[in-house]
mmCIF file of C-alpha atoms in Angstrom:
data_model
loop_
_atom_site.group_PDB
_atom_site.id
_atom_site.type_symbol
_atom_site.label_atom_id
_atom_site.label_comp_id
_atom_site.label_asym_id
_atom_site.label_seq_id
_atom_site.Cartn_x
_atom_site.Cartn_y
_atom_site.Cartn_z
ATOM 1 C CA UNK A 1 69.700 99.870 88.643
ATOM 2 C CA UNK A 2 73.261 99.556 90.177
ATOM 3 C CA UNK A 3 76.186 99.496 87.717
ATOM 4 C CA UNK A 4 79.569 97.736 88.734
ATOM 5 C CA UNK A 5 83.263 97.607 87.080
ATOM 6 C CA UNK A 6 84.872 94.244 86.300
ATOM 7 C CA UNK A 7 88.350 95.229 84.973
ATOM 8 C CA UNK A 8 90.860 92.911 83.722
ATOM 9 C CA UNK A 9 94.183 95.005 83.448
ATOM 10 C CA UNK A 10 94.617 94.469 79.788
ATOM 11 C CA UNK A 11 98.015 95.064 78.394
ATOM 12 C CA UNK A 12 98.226 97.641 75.831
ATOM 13 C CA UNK A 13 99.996 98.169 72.252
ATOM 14 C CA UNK A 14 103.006 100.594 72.952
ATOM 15 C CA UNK A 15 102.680 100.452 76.275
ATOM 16 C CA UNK A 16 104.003 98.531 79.481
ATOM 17 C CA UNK A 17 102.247 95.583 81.471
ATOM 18 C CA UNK A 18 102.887 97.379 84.717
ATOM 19 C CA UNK A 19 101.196 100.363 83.438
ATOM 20 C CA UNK A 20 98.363 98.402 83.324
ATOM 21 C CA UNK A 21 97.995 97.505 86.681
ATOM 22 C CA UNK A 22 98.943 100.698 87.655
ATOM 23 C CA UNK A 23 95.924 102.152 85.281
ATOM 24 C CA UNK A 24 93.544 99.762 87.216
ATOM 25 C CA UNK A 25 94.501 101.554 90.527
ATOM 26 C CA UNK A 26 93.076 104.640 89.044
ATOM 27 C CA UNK A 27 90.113 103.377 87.136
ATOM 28 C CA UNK A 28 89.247 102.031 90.553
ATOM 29 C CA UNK A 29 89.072 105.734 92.253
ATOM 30 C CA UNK A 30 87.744 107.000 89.333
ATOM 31 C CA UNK A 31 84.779 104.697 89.407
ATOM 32 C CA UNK A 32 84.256 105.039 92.802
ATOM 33 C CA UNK A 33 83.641 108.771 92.084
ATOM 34 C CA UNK A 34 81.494 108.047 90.016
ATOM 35 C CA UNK A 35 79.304 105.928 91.786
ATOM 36 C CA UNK A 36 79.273 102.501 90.910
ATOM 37 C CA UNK A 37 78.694 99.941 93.597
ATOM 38 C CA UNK A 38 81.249 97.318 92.897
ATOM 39 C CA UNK A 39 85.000 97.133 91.516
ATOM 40 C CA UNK A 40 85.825 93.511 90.458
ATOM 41 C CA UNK A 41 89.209 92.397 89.133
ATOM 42 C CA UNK A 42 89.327 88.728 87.362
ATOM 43 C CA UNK A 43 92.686 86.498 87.490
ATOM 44 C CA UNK A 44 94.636 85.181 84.702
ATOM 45 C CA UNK A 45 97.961 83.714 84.523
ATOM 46 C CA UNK A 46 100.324 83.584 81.364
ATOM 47 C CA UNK A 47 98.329 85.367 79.300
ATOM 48 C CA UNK A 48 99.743 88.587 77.351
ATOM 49 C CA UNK A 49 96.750 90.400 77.246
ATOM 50 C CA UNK A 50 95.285 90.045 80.643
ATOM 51 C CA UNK A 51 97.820 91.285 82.622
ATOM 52 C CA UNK A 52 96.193 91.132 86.250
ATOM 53 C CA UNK A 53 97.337 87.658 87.712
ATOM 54 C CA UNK A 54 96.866 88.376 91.877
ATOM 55 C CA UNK A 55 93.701 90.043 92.241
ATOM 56 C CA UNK A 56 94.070 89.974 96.044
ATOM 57 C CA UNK A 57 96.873 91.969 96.157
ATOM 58 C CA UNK A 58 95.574 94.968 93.712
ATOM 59 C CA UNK A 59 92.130 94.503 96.259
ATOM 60 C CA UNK A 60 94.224 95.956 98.914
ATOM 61 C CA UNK A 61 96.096 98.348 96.939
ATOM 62 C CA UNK A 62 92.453 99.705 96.198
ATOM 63 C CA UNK A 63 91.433 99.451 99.537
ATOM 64 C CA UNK A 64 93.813 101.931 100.856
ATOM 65 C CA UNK A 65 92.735 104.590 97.717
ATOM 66 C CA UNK A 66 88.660 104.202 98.110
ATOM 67 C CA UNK A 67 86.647 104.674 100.753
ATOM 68 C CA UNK A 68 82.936 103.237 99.593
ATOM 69 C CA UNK A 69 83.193 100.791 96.531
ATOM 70 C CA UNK A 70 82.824 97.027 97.370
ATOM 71 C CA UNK A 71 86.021 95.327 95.975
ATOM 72 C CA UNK A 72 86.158 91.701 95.117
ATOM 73 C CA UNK A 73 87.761 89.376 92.910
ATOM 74 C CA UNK A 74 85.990 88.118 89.735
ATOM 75 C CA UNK A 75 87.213 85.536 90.573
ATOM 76 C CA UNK A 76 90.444 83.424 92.605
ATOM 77 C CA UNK A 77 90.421 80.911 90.417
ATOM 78 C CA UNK A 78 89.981 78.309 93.634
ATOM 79 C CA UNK A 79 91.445 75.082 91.966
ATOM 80 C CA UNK A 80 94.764 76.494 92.103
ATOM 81 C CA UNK A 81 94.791 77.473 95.904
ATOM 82 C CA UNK A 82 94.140 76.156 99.349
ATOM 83 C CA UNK A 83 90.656 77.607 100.148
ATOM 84 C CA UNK A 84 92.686 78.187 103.901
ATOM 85 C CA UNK A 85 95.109 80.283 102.436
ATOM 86 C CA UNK A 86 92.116 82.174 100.103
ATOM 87 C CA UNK A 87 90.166 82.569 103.334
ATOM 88 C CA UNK A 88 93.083 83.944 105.350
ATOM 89 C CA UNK A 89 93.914 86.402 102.363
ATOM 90 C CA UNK A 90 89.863 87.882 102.519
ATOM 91 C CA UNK A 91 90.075 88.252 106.319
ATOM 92 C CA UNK A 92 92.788 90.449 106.039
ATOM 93 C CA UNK A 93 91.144 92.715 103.071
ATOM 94 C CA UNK A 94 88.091 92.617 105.044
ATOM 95 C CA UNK A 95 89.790 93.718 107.994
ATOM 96 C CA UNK A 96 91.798 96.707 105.308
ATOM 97 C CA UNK A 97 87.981 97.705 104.143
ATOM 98 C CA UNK A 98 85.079 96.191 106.708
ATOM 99 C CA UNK A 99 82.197 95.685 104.848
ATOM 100 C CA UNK A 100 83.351 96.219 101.101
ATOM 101 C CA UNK A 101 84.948 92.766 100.243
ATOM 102 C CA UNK A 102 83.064 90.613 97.551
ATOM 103 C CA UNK A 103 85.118 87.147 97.277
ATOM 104 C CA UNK A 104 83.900 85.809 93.677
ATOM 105 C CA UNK A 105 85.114 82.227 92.813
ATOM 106 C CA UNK A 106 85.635 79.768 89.979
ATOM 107 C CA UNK A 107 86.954 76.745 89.004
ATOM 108 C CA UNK A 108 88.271 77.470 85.444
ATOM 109 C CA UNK A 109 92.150 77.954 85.399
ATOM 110 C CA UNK A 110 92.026 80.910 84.028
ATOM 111 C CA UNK A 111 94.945 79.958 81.120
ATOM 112 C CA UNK A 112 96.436 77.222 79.909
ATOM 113 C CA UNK A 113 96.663 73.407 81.242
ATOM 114 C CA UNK A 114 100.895 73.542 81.096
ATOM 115 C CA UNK A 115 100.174 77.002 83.441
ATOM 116 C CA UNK A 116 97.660 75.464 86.255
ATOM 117 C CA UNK A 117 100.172 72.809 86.529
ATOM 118 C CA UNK A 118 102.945 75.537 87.534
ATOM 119 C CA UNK A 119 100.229 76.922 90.037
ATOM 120 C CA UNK A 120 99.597 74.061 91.848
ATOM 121 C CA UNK A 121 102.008 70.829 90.794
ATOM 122 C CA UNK A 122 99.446 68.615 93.086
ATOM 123 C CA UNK A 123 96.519 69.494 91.480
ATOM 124 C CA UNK A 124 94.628 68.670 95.495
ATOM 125 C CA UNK A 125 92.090 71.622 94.185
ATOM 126 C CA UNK A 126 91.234 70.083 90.623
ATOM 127 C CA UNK A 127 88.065 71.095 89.780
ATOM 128 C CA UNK A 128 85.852 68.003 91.310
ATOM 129 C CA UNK A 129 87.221 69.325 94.667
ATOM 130 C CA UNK A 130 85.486 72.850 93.444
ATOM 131 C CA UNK A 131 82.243 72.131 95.742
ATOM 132 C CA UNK A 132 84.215 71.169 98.837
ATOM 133 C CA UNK A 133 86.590 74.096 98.681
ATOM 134 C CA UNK A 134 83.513 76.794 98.749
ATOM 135 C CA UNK A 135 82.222 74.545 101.450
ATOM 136 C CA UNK A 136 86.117 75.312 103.078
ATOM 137 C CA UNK A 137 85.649 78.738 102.684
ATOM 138 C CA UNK A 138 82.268 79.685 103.705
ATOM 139 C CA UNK A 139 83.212 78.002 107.360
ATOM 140 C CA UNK A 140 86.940 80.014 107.061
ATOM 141 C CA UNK A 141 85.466 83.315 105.828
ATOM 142 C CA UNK A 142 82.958 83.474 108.658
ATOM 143 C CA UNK A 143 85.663 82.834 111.187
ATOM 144 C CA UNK A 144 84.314 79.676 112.105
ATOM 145 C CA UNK A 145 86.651 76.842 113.216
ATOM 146 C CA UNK A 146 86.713 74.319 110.370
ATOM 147 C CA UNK A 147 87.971 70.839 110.951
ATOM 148 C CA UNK A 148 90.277 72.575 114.118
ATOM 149 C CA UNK A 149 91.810 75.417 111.941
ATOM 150 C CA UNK A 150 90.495 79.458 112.480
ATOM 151 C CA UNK A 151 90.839 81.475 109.127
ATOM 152 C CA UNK A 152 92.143 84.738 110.845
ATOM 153 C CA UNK A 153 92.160 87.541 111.340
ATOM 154 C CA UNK A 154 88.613 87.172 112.696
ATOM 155 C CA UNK A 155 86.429 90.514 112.672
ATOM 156 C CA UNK A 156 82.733 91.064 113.063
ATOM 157 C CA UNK A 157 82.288 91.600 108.914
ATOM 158 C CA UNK A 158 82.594 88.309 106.794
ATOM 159 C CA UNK A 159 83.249 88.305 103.127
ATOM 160 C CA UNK A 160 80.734 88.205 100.888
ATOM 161 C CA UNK A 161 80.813 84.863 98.877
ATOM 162 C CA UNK A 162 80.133 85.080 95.003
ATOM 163 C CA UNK A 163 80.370 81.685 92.983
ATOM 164 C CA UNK A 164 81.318 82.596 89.027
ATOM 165 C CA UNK A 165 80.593 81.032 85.924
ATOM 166 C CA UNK A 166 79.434 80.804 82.423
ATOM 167 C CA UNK A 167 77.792 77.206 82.761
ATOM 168 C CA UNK A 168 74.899 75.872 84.314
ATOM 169 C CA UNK A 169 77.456 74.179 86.577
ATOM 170 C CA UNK A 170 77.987 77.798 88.246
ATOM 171 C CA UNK A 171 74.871 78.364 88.477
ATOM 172 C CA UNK A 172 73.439 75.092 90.432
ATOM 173 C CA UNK A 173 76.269 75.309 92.397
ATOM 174 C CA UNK A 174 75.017 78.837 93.584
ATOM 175 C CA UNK A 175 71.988 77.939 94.463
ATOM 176 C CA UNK A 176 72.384 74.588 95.888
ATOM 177 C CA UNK A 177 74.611 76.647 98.486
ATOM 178 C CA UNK A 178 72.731 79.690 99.018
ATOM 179 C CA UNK A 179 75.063 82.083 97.676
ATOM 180 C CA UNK A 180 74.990 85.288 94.841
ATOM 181 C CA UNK A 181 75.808 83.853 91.311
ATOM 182 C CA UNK A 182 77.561 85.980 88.933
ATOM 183 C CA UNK A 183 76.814 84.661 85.053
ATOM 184 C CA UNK A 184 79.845 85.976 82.701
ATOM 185 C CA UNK A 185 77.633 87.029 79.331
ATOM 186 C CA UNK A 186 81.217 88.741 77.870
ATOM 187 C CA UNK A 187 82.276 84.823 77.464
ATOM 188 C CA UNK A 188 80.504 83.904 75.911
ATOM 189 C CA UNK A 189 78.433 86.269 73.962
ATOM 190 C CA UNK A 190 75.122 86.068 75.984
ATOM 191 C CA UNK A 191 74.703 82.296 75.220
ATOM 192 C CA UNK A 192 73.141 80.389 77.812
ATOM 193 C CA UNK A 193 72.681 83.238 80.072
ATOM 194 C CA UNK A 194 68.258 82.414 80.514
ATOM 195 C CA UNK A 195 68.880 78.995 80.815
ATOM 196 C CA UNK A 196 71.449 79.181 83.699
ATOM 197 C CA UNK A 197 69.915 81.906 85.626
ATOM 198 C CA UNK A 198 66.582 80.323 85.140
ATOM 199 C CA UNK A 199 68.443 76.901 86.794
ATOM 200 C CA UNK A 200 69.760 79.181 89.920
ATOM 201 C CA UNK A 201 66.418 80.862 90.738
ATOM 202 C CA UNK A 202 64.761 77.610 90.416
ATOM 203 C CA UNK A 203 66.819 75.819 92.241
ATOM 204 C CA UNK A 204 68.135 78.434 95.084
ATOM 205 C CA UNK A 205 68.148 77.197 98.548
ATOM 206 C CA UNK A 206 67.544 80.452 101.067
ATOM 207 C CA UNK A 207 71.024 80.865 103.531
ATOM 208 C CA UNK A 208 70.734 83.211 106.429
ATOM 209 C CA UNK A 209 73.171 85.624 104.676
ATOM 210 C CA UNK A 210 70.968 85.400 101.378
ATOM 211 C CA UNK A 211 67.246 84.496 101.740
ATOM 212 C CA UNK A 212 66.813 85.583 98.366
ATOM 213 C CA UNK A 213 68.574 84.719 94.715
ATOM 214 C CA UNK A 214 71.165 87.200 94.169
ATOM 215 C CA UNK A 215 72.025 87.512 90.217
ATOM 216 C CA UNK A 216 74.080 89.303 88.191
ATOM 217 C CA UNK A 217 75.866 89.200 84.730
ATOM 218 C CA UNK A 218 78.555 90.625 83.691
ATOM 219 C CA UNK A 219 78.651 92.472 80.028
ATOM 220 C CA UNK A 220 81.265 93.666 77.748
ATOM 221 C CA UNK A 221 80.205 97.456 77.015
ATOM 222 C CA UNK A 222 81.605 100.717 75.762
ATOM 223 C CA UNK A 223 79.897 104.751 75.035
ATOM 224 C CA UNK A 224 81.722 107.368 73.480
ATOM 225 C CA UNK A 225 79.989 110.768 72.563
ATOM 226 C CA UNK A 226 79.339 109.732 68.920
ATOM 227 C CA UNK A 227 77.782 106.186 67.538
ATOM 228 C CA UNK A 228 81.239 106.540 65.102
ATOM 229 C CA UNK A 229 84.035 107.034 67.763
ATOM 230 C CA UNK A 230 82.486 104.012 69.922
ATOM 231 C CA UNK A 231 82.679 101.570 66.840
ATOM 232 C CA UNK A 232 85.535 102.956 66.343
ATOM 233 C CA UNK A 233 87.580 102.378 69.367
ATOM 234 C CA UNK A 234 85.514 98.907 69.711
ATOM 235 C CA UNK A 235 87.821 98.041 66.415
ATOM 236 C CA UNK A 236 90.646 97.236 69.614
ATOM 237 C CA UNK A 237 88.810 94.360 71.269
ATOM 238 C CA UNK A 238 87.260 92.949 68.014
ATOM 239 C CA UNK A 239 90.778 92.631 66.115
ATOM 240 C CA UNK A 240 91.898 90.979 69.710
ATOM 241 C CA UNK A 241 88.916 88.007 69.374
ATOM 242 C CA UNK A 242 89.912 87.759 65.511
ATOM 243 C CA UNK A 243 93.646 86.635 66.931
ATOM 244 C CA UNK A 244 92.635 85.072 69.661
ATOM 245 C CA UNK A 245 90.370 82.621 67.376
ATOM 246 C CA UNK A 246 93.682 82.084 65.265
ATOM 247 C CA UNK A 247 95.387 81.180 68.855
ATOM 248 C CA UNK A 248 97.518 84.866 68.337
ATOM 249 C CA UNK A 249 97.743 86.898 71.812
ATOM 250 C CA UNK A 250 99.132 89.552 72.522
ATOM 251 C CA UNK A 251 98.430 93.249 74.065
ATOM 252 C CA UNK A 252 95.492 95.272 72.872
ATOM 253 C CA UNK A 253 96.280 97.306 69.362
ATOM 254 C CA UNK A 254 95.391 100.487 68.616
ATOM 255 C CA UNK A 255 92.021 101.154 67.003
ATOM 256 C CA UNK A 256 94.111 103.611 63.910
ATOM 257 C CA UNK A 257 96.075 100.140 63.677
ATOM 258 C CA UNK A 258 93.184 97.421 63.548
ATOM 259 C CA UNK A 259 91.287 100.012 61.092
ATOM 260 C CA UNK A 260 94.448 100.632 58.459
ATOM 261 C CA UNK A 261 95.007 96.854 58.608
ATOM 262 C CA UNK A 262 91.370 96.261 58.179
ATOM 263 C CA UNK A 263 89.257 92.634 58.135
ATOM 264 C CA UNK A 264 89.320 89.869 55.765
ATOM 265 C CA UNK A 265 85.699 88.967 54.425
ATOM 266 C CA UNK A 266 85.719 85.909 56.256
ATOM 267 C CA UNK A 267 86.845 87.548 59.437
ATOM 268 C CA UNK A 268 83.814 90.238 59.010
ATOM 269 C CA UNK A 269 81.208 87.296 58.312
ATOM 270 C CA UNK A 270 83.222 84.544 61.113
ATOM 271 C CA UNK A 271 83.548 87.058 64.148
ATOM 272 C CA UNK A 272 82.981 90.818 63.167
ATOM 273 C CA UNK A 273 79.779 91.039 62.130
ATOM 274 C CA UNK A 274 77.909 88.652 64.743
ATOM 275 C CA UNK A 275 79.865 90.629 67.826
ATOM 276 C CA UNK A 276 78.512 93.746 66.360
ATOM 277 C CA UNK A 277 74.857 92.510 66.373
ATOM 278 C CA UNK A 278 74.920 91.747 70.041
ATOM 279 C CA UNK A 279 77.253 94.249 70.969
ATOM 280 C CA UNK A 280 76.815 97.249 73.560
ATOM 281 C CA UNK A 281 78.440 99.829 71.752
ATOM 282 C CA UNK A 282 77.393 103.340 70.677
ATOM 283 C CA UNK A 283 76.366 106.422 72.718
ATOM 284 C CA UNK A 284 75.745 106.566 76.557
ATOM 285 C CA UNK A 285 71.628 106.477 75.617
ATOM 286 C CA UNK A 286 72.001 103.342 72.970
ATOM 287 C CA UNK A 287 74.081 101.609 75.382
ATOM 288 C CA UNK A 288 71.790 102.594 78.316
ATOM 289 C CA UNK A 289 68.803 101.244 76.306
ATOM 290 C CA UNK A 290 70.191 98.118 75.560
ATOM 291 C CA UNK A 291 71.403 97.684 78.897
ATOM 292 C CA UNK A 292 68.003 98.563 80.481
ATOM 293 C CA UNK A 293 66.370 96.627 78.102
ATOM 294 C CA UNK A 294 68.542 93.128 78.989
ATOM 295 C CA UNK A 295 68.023 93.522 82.339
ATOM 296 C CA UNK A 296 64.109 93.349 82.465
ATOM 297 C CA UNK A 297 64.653 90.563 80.295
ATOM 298 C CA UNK A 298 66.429 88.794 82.787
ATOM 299 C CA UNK A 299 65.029 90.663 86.222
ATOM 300 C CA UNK A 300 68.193 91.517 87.246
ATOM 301 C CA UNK A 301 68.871 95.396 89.616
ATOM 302 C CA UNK A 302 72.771 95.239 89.088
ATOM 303 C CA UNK A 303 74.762 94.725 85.816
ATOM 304 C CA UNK A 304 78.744 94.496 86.044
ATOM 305 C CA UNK A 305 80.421 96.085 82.934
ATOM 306 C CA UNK A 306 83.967 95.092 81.383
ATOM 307 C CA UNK A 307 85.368 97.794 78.850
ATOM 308 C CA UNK A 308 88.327 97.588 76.848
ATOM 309 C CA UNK A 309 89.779 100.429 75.043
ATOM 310 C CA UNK A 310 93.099 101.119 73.533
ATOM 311 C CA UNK A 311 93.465 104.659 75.282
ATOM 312 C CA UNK A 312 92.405 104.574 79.491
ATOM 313 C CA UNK A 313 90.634 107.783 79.138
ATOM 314 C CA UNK A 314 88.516 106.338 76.287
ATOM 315 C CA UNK A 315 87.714 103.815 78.635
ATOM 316 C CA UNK A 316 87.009 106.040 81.370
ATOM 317 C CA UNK A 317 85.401 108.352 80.002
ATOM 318 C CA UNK A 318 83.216 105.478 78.728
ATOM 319 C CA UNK A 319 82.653 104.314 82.302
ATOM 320 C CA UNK A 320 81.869 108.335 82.907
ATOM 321 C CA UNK A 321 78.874 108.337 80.115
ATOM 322 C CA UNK A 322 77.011 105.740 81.284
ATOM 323 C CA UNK A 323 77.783 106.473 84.953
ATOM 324 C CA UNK A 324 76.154 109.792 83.702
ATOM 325 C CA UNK A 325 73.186 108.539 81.485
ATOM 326 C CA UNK A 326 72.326 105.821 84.546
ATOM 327 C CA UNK A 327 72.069 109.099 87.147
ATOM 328 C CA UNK A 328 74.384 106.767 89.348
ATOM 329 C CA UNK A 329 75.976 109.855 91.483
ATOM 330 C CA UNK A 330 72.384 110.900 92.237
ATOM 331 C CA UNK A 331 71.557 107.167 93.310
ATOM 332 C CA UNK A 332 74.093 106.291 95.658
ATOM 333 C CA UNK A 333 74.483 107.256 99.349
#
């Protein structure tokens, strides 16, 4: 099975915001190493947690420091943008790393109403226009003229089109166009995910790019060498959900913090408790299992995996277990 990276660039207690983007720069080489076949980054905007707001631009910065990962964007959130503009943006990363550019899309804005506003103050690209604009950009990406406009540069590699989502709206979309369909199961806690996946290989029209349905999900996950230490730094993102129910944000706290400050018995019962039943947390083999074990449930090869941790080498070293444990070094060429 193929193992990918979606990282977020999530702010951290004590630390800066730019360190955070510069941290993704080097999970991004470090991952590479390691094996895995993709390196996503997702885009929010006015958010204090999720610190990485112009994907594009940390795609190329990656570009120049890896030589094999695919790199992609999970996703431009396309409402906000002129799909000419996106296009024109993805022909020059695909020209910076031929062959390695994934260009994942979706329609949610990715923060706050008062925020998409400031993004685009027409709103041409609200979401209803969502179906037209991947239209837009499959004809731009492949460097074909589109009602008398070229998307260039143009180059002999096109990017590879990804549509996003934790709907069945996503999903049909997908496969009414032909395209891969990435299902976000972090959202949303796994909810939904048979249903819509069911929906896009049920309903997938063959393209000449894709003959076949090309799924994946995307997971929240972390291994440490002990059951105890991964619970333990999972405390980070856990106390982060609690807030974020309570509409608190802010950057990631420290796992010594969240556990001296501990959870109310409502909070345990509410949010604690029910993340912990479904969560993928533990050591490199538990989390392997569990992995392994969702994936023939839902036929999929590839699995993306999100990790938060307070510390970056707990996090890397997380992505270094399971990179381990899955024998991914041995599998890729």
């Amino acid at each position: 099975m193929k193992l990918s990276v979606l990282d977020q660039s999530v702010s951290l207690a004590g630390s800066s915001e730019d360190a955070a983007i510069r941290d993704t720069l080097e999970l991004a080489q470090h991952a590479e190493a390691l094996g895995y076949h993709r390196f996503w980054l997702s885009e929010h905007h006015s958010l204090p947690t999720i610190v990485g707001s112009a994907p594009e631009i940390l795609m190329a910065a990656i570009a120049a420091r890896t030589s094999r990962i695919r790199i992609g964007s999970a996703g431009v959130m396309l409402p906000h943008y002129s799909a000419l503009k996106v296009s024109e943006q993805f022909r020059v990363l695909e020209a910076l790393a031929p062959g390695r550019i994934d260009l994942g899309v979706g329609r949610a804005p990715g923060g706050d109403m008062r925020t998409a506003q400031a993004l685009n103050p027409h709103t041409y690209g609200t979401a209803e226009h969502f179906p037209e604009q991947i239209r837009e950009l499959q004809a731009w990406t492949s460097g074909q003229p589109h009602r008398g406009v070229v998307a260039h540069p143009r180059g002999p590699l096109v990017p590879e089109l990804w549509v996003l989502g934790s709907s069945d709206y996503g999903a049909q979309l997908a496969a009414h166009m032909g395209l891969p369909y990435a299902y976000a199961y972090f959202f949303v806690d796994g909810q939904g995910v048979e249903q819509a996946l069911d929906l896009y290989r049920r309903l997938y029209q063959p393209s000449e790019r894709h003959p076949q349905p090309q799924p994946t999900i995307c997971v929240w996950a972390l291994a440490a060498d002990t059951e105890e230490e991964a619970v333990h730094h999972a405390l980070s993102r856990e106390r982060w959900r609690v807030d974020r129910g309570r509409g608190v944000l802010g950057p990631l706290q420290s796992p010594e913090a969240v556990a001296a400050r501990g959870f109310t018995v409502d909070e345990m019962e509410r949010v604690v408790e029910p993340m912990r039943q479904r969560a993928f947390v533990g050591t490199a083999a538990q989390v392997k299992r569990k992995l392994e074990a969702l994936a023939a449930e839902l036929s999929l090869d590839e699995i993306v995996i999100n990790t938060w941790a307070h510390d970056p080498a707990v996090r890397r070293k997380s992505y270094s277990l399971l990179a381990q444990a899955f024998g991914l070094a041995e599998t890729h060429h």
